[in-house]
PDB file of C-alpha atoms and ligand atoms in Angstrom:
ATOM      1  CA  MET A   1       3.717  30.047 -14.352  1.00 47.00           C
ATOM      2  CA  GLN A   2       6.999  28.177 -13.241  1.00 50.00           C
ATOM      3  CA  SER A   3       9.536  30.391 -11.244  1.00 53.00           C
ATOM      4  CA  ARG A   4      13.278  29.235 -11.869  1.00 57.00           C
ATOM      5  CA  GLU A   5      14.282  29.120  -7.832  1.00 67.00           C
ATOM      6  CA  PRO A   6      13.013  26.333  -5.482  1.00 71.00           C
ATOM      7  CA  THR A   7      11.879  29.028  -2.418  1.00 75.00           C
ATOM      8  CA  PRO A   8      14.090  28.318   0.761  1.00 75.00           C
ATOM      9  CA  VAL A   9      11.921  25.812   2.129  1.00 75.00           C
ATOM     10  CA  ASP A  10      11.786  23.608  -0.496  1.00 78.00           C
ATOM     11  CA  ALA A  11      15.828  24.100  -0.626  1.00 80.00           C
ATOM     12  CA  ILE A  12      15.744  22.737   3.215  1.00 85.00           C
ATOM     13  CA  PHE A  13      13.079  20.021   2.696  1.00 90.00           C
ATOM     14  CA  TYR A  14      13.622  18.769  -0.452  1.00 93.00           C
ATOM     15  CA  PRO A  15      16.794  16.765  -0.019  1.00 94.00           C
ATOM     16  CA  ILE A  16      15.343  15.219   3.112  1.00 95.00           C
ATOM     17  CA  ASN A  17      12.539  14.205   1.214  1.00 95.00           C
ATOM     18  CA  LEU A  18      14.948  12.534  -1.285  1.00 96.00           C
ATOM     19  CA  ALA A  19      16.739  10.748   1.643  1.00 97.00           C
ATOM     20  CA  THR A  20      13.481   9.337   3.072  1.00 97.00           C
ATOM     21  CA  SER A  21      12.475   8.468  -0.165  1.00 97.00           C
ATOM     22  CA  PHE A  22      15.696   6.784  -0.789  1.00 97.00           C
ATOM     23  CA  VAL A  23      15.088   4.436   2.219  1.00 96.00           C
ATOM     24  CA  ALA A  24      11.473   3.466   1.236  1.00 96.00           C
ATOM     25  CA  SER A  25      13.031   2.342  -1.789  1.00 96.00           C
ATOM     26  CA  VAL A  26      15.887   0.578  -0.088  1.00 95.00           C
ATOM     27  CA  LEU A  27      13.236  -1.344   2.414  1.00 95.00           C
ATOM     28  CA  ARG A  28      11.854  -2.402  -0.801  1.00 95.00           C
ATOM     29  CA  PHE A  29      15.281  -4.005  -2.009  1.00 91.00           C
ATOM     30  CA  GLY A  30      14.754  -1.399  -5.472  1.00 90.00           C
ATOM     31  CA  ALA A  31      11.391  -3.639  -6.197  1.00 92.00           C
ATOM     32  CA  GLY A  32       9.634  -1.620  -8.770  1.00 91.00           C
ATOM     33  CA  ALA A  33      11.689  -1.762 -12.073  1.00 90.00           C
ATOM     34  CA  PRO A  34      10.177  -1.121 -14.825  1.00 92.00           C
ATOM     35  CA  GLY A  35       9.355  -4.193 -17.481  1.00 91.00           C
ATOM     36  CA  ALA A  36       9.515  -4.123 -20.896  1.00 91.00           C
ATOM     37  CA  PRO A  37       6.289  -1.770 -21.882  1.00 93.00           C
ATOM     38  CA  ALA A  38       3.100  -3.159 -22.748  1.00 94.00           C
ATOM     39  CA  ILE A  39       0.279  -1.616 -25.314  1.00 90.00           C
ATOM     40  CA  ALA A  40      -3.618  -1.015 -23.566  1.00 94.00           C
ATOM     41  CA  ALA A  41      -5.687  -0.040 -25.814  1.00 95.00           C
ATOM     42  CA  THR A  42      -6.912   2.309 -23.378  1.00 97.00           C
ATOM     43  CA  PRO A  43      -5.548   2.442 -19.963  1.00 98.00           C
ATOM     44  CA  PRO A  44      -6.803   0.517 -17.036  1.00 98.00           C
ATOM     45  CA  VAL A  45      -8.238   2.922 -13.915  1.00 98.00           C
ATOM     46  CA  LEU A  46      -6.202   2.089 -10.838  1.00 98.00           C
ATOM     47  CA  TYR A  47      -7.547   4.302  -7.672  1.00 98.00           C
ATOM     48  CA  GLU A  48      -5.217   4.474  -5.001  1.00 98.00           C
ATOM     49  CA  PHE A  49      -2.965   6.149  -2.692  1.00 98.00           C
ATOM     50  CA  GLU A  50       0.495   6.480  -1.852  1.00 97.00           C
ATOM     51  CA  GLY A  51       0.486   6.502   1.878  1.00 97.00           C
ATOM     52  CA  CYS A  52      -1.225   2.835   1.309  1.00 98.00           C
ATOM     53  CA  PRO A  53       1.093  -0.331   1.646  1.00 97.00           C
ATOM     54  CA  PHE A  54      -1.341  -2.326  -0.350  1.00 98.00           C
ATOM     55  CA  CYS A  55      -1.522   0.085  -2.983  1.00 98.00           C
ATOM     56  CA  ARG A  56       2.247   0.088  -3.379  1.00 97.00           C
ATOM     57  CA  ILE A  57       2.039  -3.514  -4.191  1.00 97.00           C
ATOM     58  CA  ALA A  58      -0.631  -2.964  -6.957  1.00 97.00           C
ATOM     59  CA  ARG A  59       1.785  -0.231  -8.616  1.00 97.00           C
ATOM     60  CA  GLU A  60       5.041  -2.509  -8.371  1.00 96.00           C
ATOM     61  CA  ALA A  61       3.081  -4.816 -10.651  1.00 97.00           C
ATOM     62  CA  VAL A  62       2.225  -1.885 -13.147  1.00 97.00           C
ATOM     63  CA  SER A  63       5.604  -1.422 -13.041  1.00 96.00           C
ATOM     64  CA  GLU A  64       6.305  -5.233 -14.421  1.00 95.00           C
ATOM     65  CA  ALA A  65       3.837  -5.404 -16.385  1.00 96.00           C
ATOM     66  CA  GLY A  66       4.697  -2.014 -17.773  1.00 96.00           C
ATOM     67  CA  VAL A  67       1.680  -0.857 -18.885  1.00 97.00           C
ATOM     68  CA  ALA A  68       0.213   2.793 -18.618  1.00 98.00           C
ATOM     69  CA  VAL A  69      -2.316   3.554 -16.308  1.00 98.00           C
ATOM     70  CA  LEU A  70      -4.902   5.996 -15.001  1.00 98.00           C
ATOM     71  CA  VAL A  71      -4.072   6.877 -11.657  1.00 98.00           C
ATOM     72  CA  ARG A  72      -6.950   8.352  -9.782  1.00 98.00           C
ATOM     73  CA  PRO A  73      -5.425   9.267  -6.200  1.00 98.00           C
ATOM     74  CA  CYS A  74      -7.754   8.624  -2.966  1.00 98.00           C
ATOM     75  CA  PRO A  75      -6.349   9.621  -0.492  1.00 98.00           C
ATOM     76  CA  LYS A  76      -7.959   9.702   3.080  1.00 97.00           C
ATOM     77  CA  GLY A  77     -10.773  12.257   2.791  1.00 96.00           C
ATOM     78  CA  GLY A  78     -10.659  12.474  -0.533  1.00 97.00           C
ATOM     79  CA  LYS A  79     -13.516  13.910  -2.222  1.00 97.00           C
ATOM     80  CA  ARG A  80     -12.637  13.560  -5.971  1.00 98.00           C
ATOM     81  CA  PHE A  81     -12.408  10.055  -6.649  1.00 98.00           C
ATOM     82  CA  ARG A  82     -12.993   8.090  -3.465  1.00 98.00           C
ATOM     83  CA  PRO A  83     -16.870   7.988  -4.250  1.00 98.00           C
ATOM     84  CA  ALA A  84     -16.726   6.593  -7.504  1.00 98.00           C
ATOM     85  CA  VAL A  85     -14.985   3.751  -5.720  1.00 98.00           C
ATOM     86  CA  VAL A  86     -17.819   2.904  -3.399  1.00 97.00           C
ATOM     87  CA  GLU A  87     -20.400   3.443  -6.295  1.00 97.00           C
ATOM     88  CA  LEU A  88     -18.341   0.935  -8.761  1.00 96.00           C
ATOM     89  CA  GLY A  89     -17.002  -1.339  -5.720  1.00 97.00           C
ATOM     90  CA  GLY A  90     -19.396  -1.013  -2.902  1.00 97.00           C
ATOM     91  CA  LYS A  91     -16.945  -0.208  -0.306  1.00 98.00           C
ATOM     92  CA  ALA A  92     -13.778   2.519   0.006  1.00 98.00           C
ATOM     93  CA  GLN A  93     -10.704   0.033  -0.195  1.00 98.00           C
ATOM     94  CA  PHE A  94      -8.210   0.495  -1.994  1.00 98.00           C
ATOM     95  CA  PRO A  95      -6.013  -0.355  -4.198  1.00 98.00           C
ATOM     96  CA  TYR A  96      -9.100  -0.753  -6.636  1.00 98.00           C
ATOM     97  CA  LEU A  97      -8.909  -1.127 -10.694  1.00 98.00           C
ATOM     98  CA  ILE A  98     -10.732  -0.967 -13.446  1.00 98.00           C
ATOM     99  CA  ASP A  99      -9.978  -2.211 -17.076  1.00 98.00           C
ATOM    100  CA  PRO A 100     -12.148  -0.928 -19.421  1.00 98.00           C
ATOM    101  CA  ASN A 101     -10.511  -3.273 -22.219  1.00 98.00           C
ATOM    102  CA  THR A 102     -11.818  -6.300 -20.395  1.00 97.00           C
ATOM    103  CA  ASP A 103     -14.401  -4.847 -17.992  1.00 97.00           C
ATOM    104  CA  GLU A 104     -12.918  -6.332 -14.892  1.00 98.00           C
ATOM    105  CA  LYS A 105     -12.928  -4.644 -11.528  1.00 98.00           C
ATOM    106  CA  MET A 106     -10.851  -5.619  -8.695  1.00 98.00           C
ATOM    107  CA  TYR A 107     -10.243  -4.947  -4.909  1.00 98.00           C
ATOM    108  CA  GLU A 108      -7.044  -6.661  -3.543  1.00 98.00           C
ATOM    109  CA  SER A 109      -3.653  -5.875  -4.122  1.00 97.00           C
ATOM    110  CA  ALA A 110      -3.051  -9.564  -5.039  1.00 96.00           C
ATOM    111  CA  ASN A 111      -5.709 -10.266  -7.242  1.00 97.00           C
ATOM    112  CA  ILE A 112      -4.897  -6.849  -9.031  1.00 98.00           C
ATOM    113  CA  SER A 113      -1.254  -7.853  -9.580  1.00 97.00           C
ATOM    114  CA  ARG A 114      -1.970 -11.386 -10.671  1.00 96.00           C
ATOM    115  CA  TYR A 115      -4.230  -9.781 -13.093  1.00 98.00           C
ATOM    116  CA  LEU A 116      -2.011  -7.249 -14.507  1.00 97.00           C
ATOM    117  CA  ILE A 117       0.713  -9.670 -15.090  1.00 97.00           C
ATOM    118  CA  LYS A 118      -1.407 -12.093 -16.604  1.00 97.00           C
ATOM    119  CA  THR A 119      -3.012  -9.709 -19.225  1.00 97.00           C
ATOM    120  CA  TYR A 120      -0.173  -7.083 -19.955  1.00 97.00           C
ATOM    121  CA  GLY A 121       2.864  -9.469 -19.227  1.00 94.00           C
ATOM    122  CA  GLY A 122       6.331  -9.525 -16.906  1.00 91.00           C
ATOM    123  CA  ALA A 123       6.980 -11.717 -13.876  1.00 89.00           C
ATOM    124  CA  ARG A 124       5.548 -12.157 -10.388  1.00 91.00           C
ATOM    125  CA  PRO A 125       6.934  -9.046  -8.651  1.00 89.00           C
ATOM    126  CA  PHE A 126      10.190 -10.651  -6.819  1.00 88.00           C
ATOM    127  CA  MET A 127       8.652  -9.158  -3.446  1.00 91.00           C
ATOM    128  CA  GLN A 128       5.402 -11.068  -3.147  1.00 89.00           C
ATOM    129  CA  TRP A 129       7.811 -14.179  -3.023  1.00 91.00           C
ATOM    130  CA  THR A 130       8.462 -13.023   0.607  1.00 91.00           C
ATOM    131  CA  GLY A 131       5.599 -13.872   2.041  1.00 91.00           C
ATOM    132  CA  PRO A 132       4.513 -11.723   5.011  1.00 93.00           C
ATOM    133  CA  ILE A 133       7.826  -9.696   4.820  1.00 93.00           C
ATOM    134  CA  ASP A 134       6.304  -7.947   1.228  1.00 93.00           C
ATOM    135  CA  LEU A 135       3.766  -6.073   3.288  1.00 95.00           C
ATOM    136  CA  LEU A 136       5.822  -5.637   6.292  1.00 95.00           C
ATOM    137  CA  SER A 137       8.681  -3.636   4.345  1.00 96.00           C
ATOM    138  CA  SER A 138       6.114  -1.574   2.286  1.00 95.00           C
ATOM    139  CA  GLN A 139       4.457  -0.509   5.864  1.00 96.00           C
ATOM    140  CA  PHE A 140       7.897   0.386   6.709  1.00 96.00           C
ATOM    141  CA  GLY A 141       8.530   2.129   3.293  1.00 95.00           C
ATOM    142  CA  VAL A 142       5.196   4.323   4.243  1.00 95.00           C
ATOM    143  CA  LEU A 143       6.578   5.134   7.335  1.00 96.00           C
ATOM    144  CA  ALA A 144      10.125   6.390   6.444  1.00 95.00           C
ATOM    145  CA  ARG A 145       7.772   8.787   4.448  1.00 96.00           C
ATOM    146  CA  LEU A 146       6.011   9.765   7.007  1.00 95.00           C
ATOM    147  CA  MET A 147       3.076   8.810   5.470  1.00 96.00           C
ATOM    148  CA  ALA A 148       3.144  11.288   2.672  1.00 95.00           C
ATOM    149  CA  GLY A 149       0.441  10.973   0.129  1.00 94.00           C
ATOM    150  CA  THR A 150      -2.600  10.102   2.910  1.00 96.00           C
ATOM    151  CA  ILE A 151      -3.526  12.923   3.623  1.00 94.00           C
ATOM    152  CA  THR A 152      -5.099  15.517   1.028  1.00 96.00           C
ATOM    153  CA  ILE A 153      -3.741  18.830   0.287  1.00 95.00           C
ATOM    154  CA  LYS A 154      -6.318  21.730  -0.926  1.00 95.00           C
ATOM    155  CA  SER A 155      -6.059  21.953  -5.408  1.00 97.00           C
ATOM    156  CA  ARG A 156      -7.929  22.862  -8.150  1.00 97.00           C
ATOM    157  CA  ALA A 157      -8.401  19.509 -10.370  1.00 97.00           C
ATOM    158  CA  PRO A 158      -7.082  19.889 -13.740  1.00 98.00           C
ATOM    159  CA  GLU A 159      -9.588  19.676 -16.902  1.00 98.00           C
ATOM    160  CA  LYS A 160      -7.016  16.892 -18.717  1.00 98.00           C
ATOM    161  CA  PRO A 161      -5.575  14.130 -16.604  1.00 98.00           C
ATOM    162  CA  LEU A 162      -1.331  15.264 -16.567  1.00 98.00           C
ATOM    163  CA  GLU A 163       0.981  12.657 -18.054  1.00 98.00           C
ATOM    164  CA  PHE A 164       3.782  11.351 -15.676  1.00 98.00           C
ATOM    165  CA  THR A 165       6.779   9.239 -16.102  1.00 98.00           C
ATOM    166  CA  GLY A 166       8.749   7.640 -13.876  1.00 97.00           C
ATOM    167  CA  ALA A 167       9.488   4.422 -12.091  1.00 96.00           C
ATOM    168  CA  GLU A 168       8.012   2.911  -9.208  1.00 96.00           C
ATOM    169  CA  ARG A 169      11.564   2.255  -7.666  1.00 96.00           C
ATOM    170  CA  ASP A 170      12.702   5.679  -8.136  1.00 97.00           C
ATOM    171  CA  PRO A 171      12.747   7.918  -4.966  1.00 97.00           C
ATOM    172  CA  ARG A 172      12.393  11.107  -7.227  1.00 97.00           C
ATOM    173  CA  ALA A 173       9.685   9.610  -8.780  1.00 97.00           C
ATOM    174  CA  ARG A 174       7.807   8.606  -5.204  1.00 97.00           C
ATOM    175  CA  LEU A 175       8.165  12.445  -4.239  1.00 97.00           C
ATOM    176  CA  VAL A 176       6.462  13.429  -7.363  1.00 97.00           C
ATOM    177  CA  LYS A 177       3.547  10.714  -6.979  1.00 98.00           C
ATOM    178  CA  GLU A 178       2.897  11.537  -3.415  1.00 97.00           C
ATOM    179  CA  ARG A 179       2.238  15.477  -4.079  1.00 97.00           C
ATOM    180  CA  LEU A 180      -0.043  14.428  -7.220  1.00 98.00           C
ATOM    181  CA  CYS A 181      -1.767  12.279  -4.768  1.00 98.00           C
ATOM    182  CA  SER A 182      -2.157  14.633  -2.038  1.00 97.00           C
ATOM    183  CA  MET A 183      -3.670  16.830  -4.344  1.00 97.00           C
ATOM    184  CA  GLU A 184      -5.880  14.052  -5.878  1.00 98.00           C
ATOM    185  CA  ILE A 185      -4.797  15.253  -9.076  1.00 98.00           C
ATOM    186  CA  GLU A 186      -5.850  12.523 -11.908  1.00 98.00           C
ATOM    187  CA  TYR A 187      -2.625  11.461 -13.982  1.00 98.00           C
ATOM    188  CA  LEU A 188      -1.663   9.040 -16.918  1.00 98.00           C
ATOM    189  CA  TRP A 189       1.411   7.012 -15.458  1.00 98.00           C
ATOM    190  CA  ARG A 190       3.865   5.781 -17.531  1.00 97.00           C
ATOM    191  CA  PRO A 191       6.372   3.436 -15.382  1.00 97.00           C
ATOM    192  CA  ILE A 192       9.662   4.032 -17.331  1.00 95.00           C
ATOM    193  CA  SER A 193      13.059   4.526 -15.804  1.00 95.00           C
ATOM    194  CA  GLY A 194      14.778   7.814 -15.777  1.00 96.00           C
ATOM    195  CA  VAL A 195      14.373  11.378 -14.636  1.00 97.00           C
ATOM    196  CA  PRO A 196      10.767  12.362 -14.070  1.00 98.00           C
ATOM    197  CA  THR A 197       8.968  14.214 -16.248  1.00 98.00           C
ATOM    198  CA  LEU A 198       5.401  15.632 -16.206  1.00 98.00           C
ATOM    199  CA  SER A 199       3.165  16.877 -19.415  1.00 98.00           C
ATOM    200  CA  ASP A 200       0.356  19.102 -18.518  1.00 98.00           C
ATOM    201  CA  PRO A 201      -1.765  19.160 -21.571  1.00 98.00           C
ATOM    202  CA  ASN A 202      -3.779  21.948 -20.082  1.00 98.00           C
ATOM    203  CA  THR A 203      -1.218  24.465 -20.012  1.00 98.00           C
ATOM    204  CA  GLY A 204       1.408  22.985 -22.359  1.00 98.00           C
ATOM    205  CA  ALA A 205       3.873  22.830 -19.946  1.00 98.00           C
ATOM    206  CA  SER A 206       6.616  19.936 -20.083  1.00 98.00           C
ATOM    207  CA  ILE A 207       8.606  19.500 -17.072  1.00 97.00           C
ATOM    208  CA  SER A 208      11.368  17.081 -15.857  1.00 97.00           C
ATOM    209  CA  GLY A 209      12.986  16.638 -12.621  1.00 96.00           C
ATOM    210  CA  ALA A 210      10.677  15.927  -9.400  1.00 96.00           C
ATOM    211  CA  ALA A 211      11.569  19.103  -7.340  1.00 95.00           C
ATOM    212  CA  GLU A 212      10.591  21.069 -10.396  1.00 95.00           C
ATOM    213  CA  ILE A 213       7.393  19.209 -10.956  1.00 97.00           C
ATOM    214  CA  ARG A 214       6.390  19.509  -7.500  1.00 95.00           C
ATOM    215  CA  ARG A 215       6.859  23.142  -7.704  1.00 94.00           C
ATOM    216  CA  TYR A 216       4.813  23.119 -10.641  1.00 96.00           C
ATOM    217  CA  LEU A 217       2.317  21.171  -9.033  1.00 97.00           C
ATOM    218  CA  LYS A 218       2.433  23.613  -5.941  1.00 94.00           C
ATOM    219  CA  GLU A 219       2.197  27.037  -8.423  1.00 95.00           C
ATOM    220  CA  ASN A 220      -0.223  25.836 -10.714  1.00 97.00           C
ATOM    221  CA  TYR A 221      -2.838  23.366  -8.824  1.00 97.00           C
ATOM    222  CA  ARG A 222      -2.412  24.334  -4.972  1.00 95.00           C
ATOM    223  CA  THR A 223      -5.618  26.492  -3.929  1.00 93.00           C
TER     224      THR A 223
HETATM  225  N1  GSH B   1      -6.551  -6.649   1.323  1.00 56.15           N
HETATM  226  C1  GSH B   1      -6.561  -5.697   0.798  1.00 56.15           C
HETATM  227  C2  GSH B   1      -6.641  -4.462   1.852  1.00 56.15           C
HETATM  228  C3  GSH B   1      -6.606  -3.203   1.528  1.00 56.15           C
HETATM  229  C4  GSH B   1      -6.784  -2.184   2.461  1.00 56.15           C
HETATM  230  O1  GSH B   1      -6.846  -2.137   3.437  1.00 56.15           O
HETATM  231  N2  GSH B   1      -6.071  -0.817   2.089  1.00 56.15           N
HETATM  232  C5  GSH B   1      -6.685  -0.117   3.223  1.00 56.15           C
HETATM  233  C6  GSH B   1      -5.541   1.185   3.071  1.00 56.15           C
HETATM  234  S1  GSH B   1      -3.787   0.964   3.293  1.00 56.15           S
HETATM  235  C7  GSH B   1      -8.208   0.917   2.716  1.00 56.15           C
HETATM  236  O2  GSH B   1      -8.904   0.704   1.934  1.00 56.15           O
HETATM  237  N3  GSH B   1      -8.222   1.078   4.122  1.00 56.15           N
HETATM  238  C8  GSH B   1      -9.993   2.244   3.587  1.00 56.15           C
HETATM  239  C9  GSH B   1      -9.259   3.666   3.499  1.00 56.15           C
HETATM  240  O3  GSH B   1      -8.529   3.929   3.414  1.00 56.15           O
HETATM  241  O4  GSH B   1     -10.445   4.302   3.627  1.00 56.15           O
HETATM  242  C10 GSH B   1      -5.720  -5.323  -0.698  1.00 56.15           C
HETATM  243  O5  GSH B   1      -4.453  -6.471  -0.487  1.00 56.15           O
HETATM  244  O6  GSH B   1      -5.849  -4.842  -1.186  1.00 56.15           O
END
């Protein structure tokens, strides 16, 4: 069930969250605009977490490539998907990408970015031309959000992955992805511009708007 009214805490903190998320987007000079949509027979799987500056670089490439990916969030201390990365790749390092369409598996944000662009299209994300500023500004972006999406929040795992649309560059979408990440909720991410939307095949719910989605996640999946 989704209540209509924000709690007083949400009403106070949401505008602050939105403002600092906007700062994070500005620090990236608006990088992460969705490119032309690309089709993958099966979505590549991205293991990452929002509070990781390297993972942002990989997510911006996902956006640029316009390809939908299955995100398996791996915040620090996460138990749901982190172990799989160690098992599959040999170490806990993020981001990590698996593409079932080509059987490619890889660490390293630069390799992931190059691979996605080469395989699914788009141009090299522009921040990568800035050399060390790329990582530095991504780190500042993490700090602007007080490292949101780094630690876990107790949650119940949905049976089927949720489906989320929103652009990497969009401050509202970031607020949703941070929440999904901390709750270790797997989701099919379609990097598309516009108001963020969430569909939940487990309940049939369809929600738009970041504040509403965050509330839905809290009410339905927090334990
Ligand atoms: N050179 C790697 C660095 C990746 C990296 O250091 N990621 C950090 C998170 S920001 C990590 O995996 N730390 C170990 C952990 O979170 O357990 C890249 O560009 O992907």
